[in-house]
Short mmCIF file of C-alpha atoms and ligand atoms in Angstrom, two decimals:
data_model
loop_
_atom_site.label_atom_id
_atom_site.label_comp_id
_atom_site.label_asym_id
_atom_site.label_seq_id
_atom_site.Cartn_x
_atom_site.Cartn_y
_atom_site.Cartn_z
CA MET A 8 15.27 245.89 86.22
CA ARG A 9 16.04 242.52 85.10
CA GLN A 10 12.91 241.35 85.15
CA ARG A 11 11.56 244.87 83.65
CA ARG A 12 13.95 243.64 80.13
CA LYS A 13 12.71 240.52 80.44
CA GLU A 14 9.56 241.50 79.69
CA GLY A 15 10.66 243.84 76.65
CA GLN A 16 12.49 240.74 75.00
CA GLN A 17 9.21 238.89 75.71
CA LEU A 18 7.23 242.02 73.98
CA THR A 19 9.73 241.70 70.83
CA SER A 20 9.34 238.01 70.68
CA LEU A 21 5.21 238.53 70.75
CA THR A 22 5.20 240.74 68.24
CA VAL A 23 7.38 238.70 65.89
CA MET A 24 4.80 235.39 66.42
CA ASN A 25 1.89 237.10 66.52
CA PRO A 26 -0.27 235.65 69.43
CA PHE A 27 -3.16 236.76 67.59
CA THR A 28 -3.35 234.40 64.53
CA GLY A 29 -5.79 230.95 65.18
CA SER A 30 -6.89 231.32 68.62
CA CYS A 31 -9.73 231.96 70.76
CA PRO A 32 -9.29 235.30 72.82
CA ARG A 33 -9.10 233.50 75.80
CA GLU A 34 -6.26 231.59 74.35
CA THR A 35 -4.93 234.98 73.19
CA LEU A 36 -4.61 236.31 76.31
CA GLU A 37 -3.19 233.38 78.19
CA ARG A 38 -0.32 233.60 76.11
CA VAL A 39 0.21 237.06 75.88
CA LEU A 40 0.02 236.86 80.35
CA ALA A 41 2.37 233.99 80.14
CA SER A 42 4.76 235.77 78.34
CA LEU A 43 4.58 239.18 79.44
CA GLY A 44 4.75 237.24 82.99
CA CYS A 45 2.03 239.86 83.91
CA SER A 46 -1.42 240.12 85.29
CA PRO A 47 -4.38 240.20 83.19
CA THR A 48 -5.47 243.24 85.01
CA SER A 49 -1.80 245.05 84.44
CA ALA A 50 -2.03 248.31 83.01
CA GLU A 51 0.82 246.42 80.45
CA VAL A 52 -1.37 243.85 79.28
CA ALA A 53 -3.78 246.18 78.29
CA ALA A 54 -1.50 248.77 76.37
CA TYR A 55 0.09 245.63 74.53
CA LEU A 56 -3.39 244.74 73.73
CA ASP A 57 -4.27 247.95 72.24
CA LYS A 58 -1.01 248.28 70.08
CA HIS A 59 -1.56 244.66 68.76
CA ASP A 60 -5.49 245.43 67.61
CA THR A 61 -5.70 245.61 64.14
CA LEU A 62 -9.39 246.87 64.41
CA GLN A 63 -8.33 250.21 66.39
CA HIS A 64 -8.48 252.26 63.87
CA LEU A 65 -12.23 251.44 63.71
CA ARG A 66 -12.63 253.82 67.08
CA GLY A 67 -12.45 256.79 65.20
CA GLU A 68 -16.07 255.79 63.67
CA PHE A 69 -17.22 256.69 66.26
CA LEU A 70 -18.49 259.00 68.50
CA VAL A 71 -17.99 258.81 72.37
CA PRO A 72 -19.42 260.84 74.80
CA LYS A 73 -16.97 263.41 76.17
CA ILE A 74 -16.85 262.77 80.35
CA ALA A 75 -18.54 265.80 81.31
CA GLU A 76 -21.09 265.37 79.03
CA LEU A 77 -22.53 262.25 80.86
CA PRO A 78 -25.20 262.83 84.02
CA PRO A 79 -23.01 260.79 86.91
CA SER A 80 -19.86 261.75 86.02
CA ASP A 81 -18.06 263.33 89.60
CA LEU A 82 -15.94 266.28 88.00
CA SER A 83 -13.82 266.94 91.08
CA LEU A 84 -11.99 263.06 90.47
CA VAL A 85 -11.88 263.24 86.58
CA ASP A 86 -11.09 265.15 83.56
CA GLY A 87 -14.82 265.87 81.80
CA THR A 88 -13.04 266.82 78.64
CA LYS A 89 -11.63 263.48 78.25
CA GLU A 90 -13.80 260.60 76.15
CA CYS A 91 -15.52 258.04 78.25
CA ILE A 92 -14.51 254.35 78.51
CA TYR A 93 -17.36 253.31 76.80
CA MET A 94 -18.96 249.74 78.38
CA VAL A 95 -22.25 249.52 77.45
CA GLY A 96 -22.47 248.77 74.14
CA ASN A 97 -24.62 245.78 74.75
CA SER A 98 -27.40 247.98 75.78
CA LEU A 99 -27.18 250.14 73.03
CA GLY A 100 -24.13 250.98 70.70
CA LEU A 101 -22.36 254.14 69.86
CA GLN A 102 -23.15 256.79 67.51
CA PRO A 103 -21.44 256.01 63.57
CA LYS A 104 -19.84 259.43 62.84
CA ARG A 105 -21.20 259.14 59.34
CA THR A 106 -24.57 258.00 60.42
CA LYS A 107 -25.82 261.58 60.80
CA LYS A 108 -24.87 262.44 57.20
CA TYR A 109 -26.77 259.44 55.53
CA LEU A 110 -30.39 260.70 58.18
CA GLU A 111 -29.53 264.22 56.99
CA GLU A 112 -29.63 263.35 53.27
CA GLU A 113 -32.38 261.14 53.15
CA LEU A 114 -34.71 263.28 55.65
CA GLU A 115 -33.86 266.20 52.48
CA LYS A 116 -35.01 263.85 50.31
CA TRP A 117 -37.90 263.15 51.89
CA ALA A 118 -38.38 266.88 51.97
CA LYS A 119 -38.05 267.57 48.76
CA THR A 120 -39.84 264.82 46.65
CA GLY A 121 -42.10 262.64 49.35
CA VAL A 122 -43.57 259.90 48.25
CA HIS A 123 -40.91 259.81 45.00
CA GLY A 124 -38.45 258.81 47.54
CA HIS A 125 -39.69 255.06 47.45
CA ILE A 126 -37.66 254.71 44.26
CA GLU A 127 -35.42 257.41 43.56
CA GLY A 128 -32.22 258.20 44.83
CA SER A 129 -29.07 256.30 45.51
CA ARG A 130 -30.76 254.56 48.19
CA PRO A 131 -34.07 253.80 47.46
CA TRP A 132 -36.96 253.14 50.88
CA ALA A 133 -38.76 250.90 48.73
CA TRP A 134 -36.06 248.27 48.27
CA ALA A 135 -33.81 249.25 51.10
CA GLU A 136 -32.85 246.11 52.56
CA ASN A 137 -31.90 244.72 49.44
CA ASN A 138 -28.57 246.34 50.08
CA LEU A 139 -28.61 245.17 53.37
CA GLU A 140 -29.40 241.68 53.59
CA GLU A 141 -25.98 240.59 52.22
CA LEU A 142 -24.49 242.75 55.00
CA MET A 143 -26.40 241.54 57.58
CA ALA A 144 -26.10 237.92 56.70
CA ASN A 145 -22.30 237.99 56.86
CA VAL A 146 -22.25 239.51 60.24
CA VAL A 147 -24.23 236.09 60.75
CA GLY A 148 -23.02 234.27 58.67
CA ALA A 149 -26.05 233.39 56.85
CA LYS A 150 -26.99 233.49 53.27
CA PRO A 151 -28.49 237.10 52.59
CA GLU A 152 -31.89 235.22 51.32
CA GLU A 153 -32.06 233.44 54.82
CA VAL A 154 -31.80 236.89 56.42
CA ALA A 155 -34.85 239.25 57.48
CA ILE A 156 -34.29 243.08 58.63
CA MET A 157 -37.79 243.97 59.70
CA ASN A 158 -39.62 245.22 63.23
CA GLY A 159 -37.74 245.16 66.66
CA LEU A 160 -36.47 241.41 68.22
CA THR A 161 -39.32 240.03 70.20
CA VAL A 162 -41.61 240.76 67.38
CA ASN A 163 -39.95 238.56 65.28
CA LEU A 164 -39.23 236.33 68.24
CA HIS A 165 -43.03 236.27 68.27
CA LEU A 166 -43.30 235.95 64.57
CA LEU A 167 -40.68 232.92 64.14
CA MET A 168 -42.28 231.15 67.09
CA LEU A 169 -45.44 230.86 65.94
CA SER A 170 -43.97 229.14 62.85
CA PHE A 171 -41.70 226.97 64.81
CA TYR A 172 -43.50 226.05 67.57
CA LYS A 173 -45.88 223.55 66.90
CA PRO A 174 -46.72 221.83 70.25
CA THR A 175 -48.20 218.06 70.52
CA ALA A 176 -49.50 216.35 74.07
CA ALA A 177 -46.05 214.41 73.39
CA ARG A 178 -43.75 217.15 72.56
CA HIS A 179 -44.77 220.49 73.66
CA LYS A 180 -41.75 221.79 75.78
CA ILE A 181 -39.56 224.76 75.14
CA LEU A 182 -36.08 224.83 76.98
CA LEU A 183 -34.91 228.03 77.76
CA GLU A 184 -32.94 229.87 80.70
CA ASP A 185 -34.08 230.05 83.80
CA LYS A 186 -32.35 234.20 83.53
CA ALA A 187 -33.38 234.42 80.05
CA PHE A 188 -33.75 238.36 78.74
CA PRO A 189 -37.27 239.24 80.36
CA SER A 190 -38.71 240.08 76.91
CA ASP A 191 -37.78 236.59 75.44
CA HIS A 192 -39.35 235.08 78.70
CA TYR A 193 -42.66 236.26 78.56
CA ALA A 194 -42.50 236.27 74.90
CA VAL A 195 -42.48 231.84 75.27
CA ASP A 196 -44.55 231.78 77.90
CA SER A 197 -47.11 233.87 75.74
CA GLN A 198 -46.37 231.57 72.87
CA ILE A 199 -47.29 228.52 75.15
CA ARG A 200 -50.48 229.82 76.24
CA LEU A 201 -51.92 230.85 72.68
CA ARG A 202 -51.30 226.93 72.16
CA GLY A 203 -53.47 226.26 74.85
CA PHE A 204 -50.51 224.72 76.97
CA ASP A 205 -49.12 225.11 80.44
CA PRO A 206 -45.77 227.31 80.92
CA GLU A 207 -46.07 225.02 83.99
CA GLN A 208 -45.45 222.33 82.55
CA SER A 209 -44.59 223.60 78.48
CA MET A 210 -41.47 226.06 80.08
CA LEU A 211 -38.07 224.03 81.03
CA LEU A 212 -35.83 226.23 82.66
CA LEU A 213 -32.28 225.96 82.56
CA ALA A 214 -29.90 227.14 85.67
CA PRO A 215 -26.55 227.44 86.49
CA ARG A 216 -25.65 224.55 89.16
CA PRO A 217 -25.80 226.07 92.70
CA GLY A 218 -22.96 228.43 93.15
CA GLU A 219 -22.40 228.96 89.36
CA ASP A 220 -22.71 231.81 87.15
CA THR A 221 -22.52 230.23 83.87
CA LEU A 222 -24.14 227.27 82.28
CA ARG A 223 -21.76 224.47 81.66
CA THR A 224 -22.36 223.11 78.49
CA GLU A 225 -22.72 219.45 79.34
CA ASP A 226 -25.03 220.53 81.51
CA ILE A 227 -27.63 221.78 78.74
CA LEU A 228 -26.91 218.63 76.41
CA GLU A 229 -27.67 216.54 79.45
CA VAL A 230 -30.68 217.86 79.99
CA ILE A 231 -31.81 217.66 75.60
CA GLU A 232 -30.38 214.16 76.04
CA LYS A 233 -32.94 213.42 78.68
CA GLU A 234 -36.09 215.39 78.02
CA GLY A 235 -35.74 215.74 73.60
CA ASP A 236 -38.43 213.78 73.47
CA SER A 237 -40.84 216.38 74.59
CA ILE A 238 -39.35 219.31 73.74
CA ALA A 239 -40.39 221.38 71.04
CA VAL A 240 -38.30 223.85 70.52
CA VAL A 241 -35.00 224.63 72.16
CA MET A 242 -34.52 228.81 72.29
CA LEU A 243 -31.53 229.70 73.78
CA SER A 244 -29.02 232.96 73.75
CA GLY A 245 -26.29 233.33 71.65
CA VAL A 246 -24.09 235.88 74.20
CA GLN A 247 -26.21 235.34 77.70
CA TYR A 248 -27.18 239.74 77.92
CA TYR A 249 -26.31 239.22 81.95
CA THR A 250 -23.17 236.87 81.65
CA GLY A 251 -21.72 237.32 79.00
CA GLN A 252 -21.38 234.35 78.35
CA LEU A 253 -21.22 232.44 74.59
CA PHE A 254 -22.94 229.30 74.59
CA ASN A 255 -21.40 226.80 71.99
CA MET A 256 -24.02 227.04 69.38
CA ALA A 257 -23.17 224.13 67.22
CA VAL A 258 -23.08 221.48 69.53
CA ILE A 259 -26.42 222.80 71.25
CA THR A 260 -28.29 222.81 67.81
CA GLU A 261 -26.67 219.42 66.58
CA ALA A 262 -27.80 217.82 69.84
CA GLY A 263 -31.54 218.99 69.92
CA GLN A 264 -32.14 218.92 65.79
CA ARG A 265 -30.76 214.52 66.55
CA LYS A 266 -33.71 214.63 69.38
CA GLY A 267 -36.24 216.27 66.84
CA CYS A 268 -36.43 219.94 68.18
CA TYR A 269 -36.31 223.08 66.45
CA VAL A 270 -33.15 224.81 67.60
CA GLY A 271 -33.56 229.39 67.48
CA PHE A 272 -31.45 231.64 69.26
CA ASP A 273 -31.80 235.23 70.72
CA CYS A 274 -28.13 237.00 68.69
CA ALA A 275 -29.26 240.19 70.58
CA HIS A 276 -25.79 240.13 72.27
CA ALA A 277 -23.89 237.80 69.80
CA ALA A 278 -24.65 239.71 66.66
CA GLY A 279 -21.63 241.83 66.13
CA ASN A 280 -20.07 240.69 69.08
CA ALA A 281 -18.68 237.32 68.87
CA GLU A 282 -18.38 235.21 64.90
CA LEU A 283 -21.64 233.80 64.32
CA LYS A 284 -21.94 230.82 61.29
CA LEU A 285 -25.49 230.58 61.51
CA HIS A 286 -25.86 229.16 58.79
CA ASP A 287 -22.79 226.32 58.74
CA TRP A 288 -24.27 224.86 62.02
CA GLY A 289 -27.65 224.64 60.77
CA VAL A 290 -29.82 226.68 63.22
CA ASP A 291 -33.30 226.24 62.59
CA PHE A 292 -34.26 230.44 63.43
CA ALA A 293 -32.64 233.67 65.03
CA CYS A 294 -33.36 236.78 66.24
CA TRP A 295 -31.10 239.89 66.67
CA CYS A 296 -31.33 243.40 66.96
CA SER A 297 -29.73 246.08 65.86
CA TYR A 298 -29.24 248.87 68.87
CA LYS A 299 -26.36 247.24 70.42
CA TYR A 300 -23.25 245.81 68.75
CA LEU A 301 -24.28 246.71 65.33
CA ASN A 302 -24.63 250.92 66.80
CA SER A 303 -27.97 251.18 64.46
CA GLY A 304 -29.42 253.35 67.13
CA ALA A 305 -32.19 253.21 69.35
CA GLY A 306 -35.33 251.87 67.32
CA GLY A 307 -33.16 250.69 65.03
CA LEU A 308 -34.56 247.50 63.21
CA GLY A 309 -34.00 244.07 64.05
CA ALA A 310 -33.62 241.01 62.04
CA ALA A 311 -34.74 237.34 61.55
CA PHE A 312 -32.78 234.39 60.35
CA VAL A 313 -34.75 231.05 59.13
CA HIS A 314 -32.24 228.55 57.70
CA GLU A 315 -32.71 227.45 53.87
CA LYS A 316 -33.62 224.01 54.80
CA HIS A 317 -36.92 225.31 55.58
CA LYS A 318 -37.92 227.12 52.40
CA HIS A 319 -40.65 224.36 51.91
CA THR A 320 -41.42 223.53 54.89
CA ILE A 321 -41.94 226.36 57.18
CA LYS A 322 -44.46 229.37 56.36
CA PRO A 323 -42.56 232.38 57.66
CA ALA A 324 -45.49 234.34 59.79
CA VAL A 325 -44.64 237.15 57.75
CA GLY A 326 -41.24 238.29 56.12
CA ALA A 327 -38.73 240.82 54.60
CA ALA A 328 -38.91 238.56 51.37
CA ALA A 329 -42.76 238.52 50.90
CA ARG A 330 -42.30 242.42 51.52
CA SER A 331 -39.55 242.41 48.71
CA GLU A 332 -41.67 240.56 46.42
CA TRP A 333 -44.48 242.88 47.51
CA PHE A 334 -42.30 245.95 46.09
CA GLN A 335 -41.49 244.05 43.05
CA ALA A 336 -44.76 243.26 42.09
CA VAL A 337 -45.90 247.37 42.37
CA GLN A 338 -42.67 248.41 41.43
CA PRO A 339 -43.97 251.03 38.33
CA ALA A 340 -43.80 249.94 34.33
CA HIS A 341 -41.65 253.38 34.06
CA PRO A 342 -38.92 253.73 35.96
CA ALA A 343 -38.56 256.96 35.85
CA GLY A 344 -40.95 257.57 38.29
CA LEU A 345 -44.67 256.90 39.63
CA SER A 346 -47.59 258.46 37.95
CA THR A 347 -49.46 258.77 41.37
CA ALA A 348 -49.02 258.37 45.19
CA GLY A 349 -51.83 256.31 45.18
CA GLN A 350 -48.99 253.25 43.70
CA PHE A 351 -47.59 253.39 47.33
CA ARG A 352 -51.04 253.62 49.44
CA GLY A 353 -50.24 250.69 51.94
CA VAL A 354 -46.86 250.91 51.68
C1 PLP B 8 -31.16 239.08 74.73
C2 PLP B 8 -32.17 240.28 74.35
N1 PLP B 8 -33.13 239.82 74.29
C3 PLP B 8 -34.20 240.44 73.54
C4 PLP B 8 -34.25 241.80 73.87
C5 PLP B 8 -35.19 242.98 73.83
O1 PLP B 8 -35.16 243.25 72.42
P1 PLP B 8 -36.55 244.48 72.06
O2 PLP B 8 -37.04 245.00 72.97
O3 PLP B 8 -35.57 244.96 70.82
O4 PLP B 8 -37.58 243.73 70.94
C6 PLP B 8 -32.90 242.77 74.87
C7 PLP B 8 -32.47 244.17 75.05
O5 PLP B 8 -32.09 244.42 75.32
C8 PLP B 8 -32.04 241.78 74.51
O6 PLP B 8 -31.16 241.75 75.90
#
């Protein structure tokens, strides 16, 4: 009882000093645990964190499946009418409640106006990305002109590698995780072959130390320091898809570039999940998808980032910038509408 009261008092003083400001999640959690005197898995800690979650109202913006609707549920063990605890936003984010309304509006516009939907309505499709790039840039800490919303992640990775991976006899390696997402591994493998090199020689794989699950930053930096002169591109995750490890992107970028490498990140599990500052960190390029923590739905468009410092030196194989310019070129002289559907042939 005395212990309980003590915890209650600590709870109040914690609330007053606000343990959530000015520290990383791990430090916050450690502070809360120390003050409550509880184990990290105790219900009390979870209740405390929930109570002080300033973003909790956003949960109401999403459709959370009911347990009974989910295929593997054993209804003799759980209450099927309750919402499930959804821990797979790393695979497919939940559906925002507003998605249906927006989609229905666009389907209706398509049905009623056909090709004119490209330039009509509150969200003309032809320059739809113009409204999104700034929002997306905020998510990854970029300037809007550094971001293109297009394709899927793997296609974007290929396009970025076509621009950034220019191997020479001396500098031909790509540094990536030993357990990179399989499609990243294959993309790197095929880019190396495309340039006439051998993945056995040119793919440099980073593995955790024996008995460890995550990569130590110091080990990554050591490999860059030792092998950097032969590395053309460092291509790592922002957040590792399997272990959830958040890489120190700023430090890795600095180390790679100091050795003359380009540094890029697959931010599939980082975008919308971790705070990113791709521009400030000087990252050369990045790609990500929008169907995980950005909740766009299966098949949602991917995105790519190229730092503005490459504006005059790297020619992206294809980019939304080029696409937008093309669209601007074909915008009708009379904004009232299209004179013929033929103007949009090739969209
Ligand atoms: C880390 C990572 N990279 C790449 C991909 C592949 O993305 P996509 O199939 O959209 O090209 C995924 C998909 O889950 C992923 O998690």
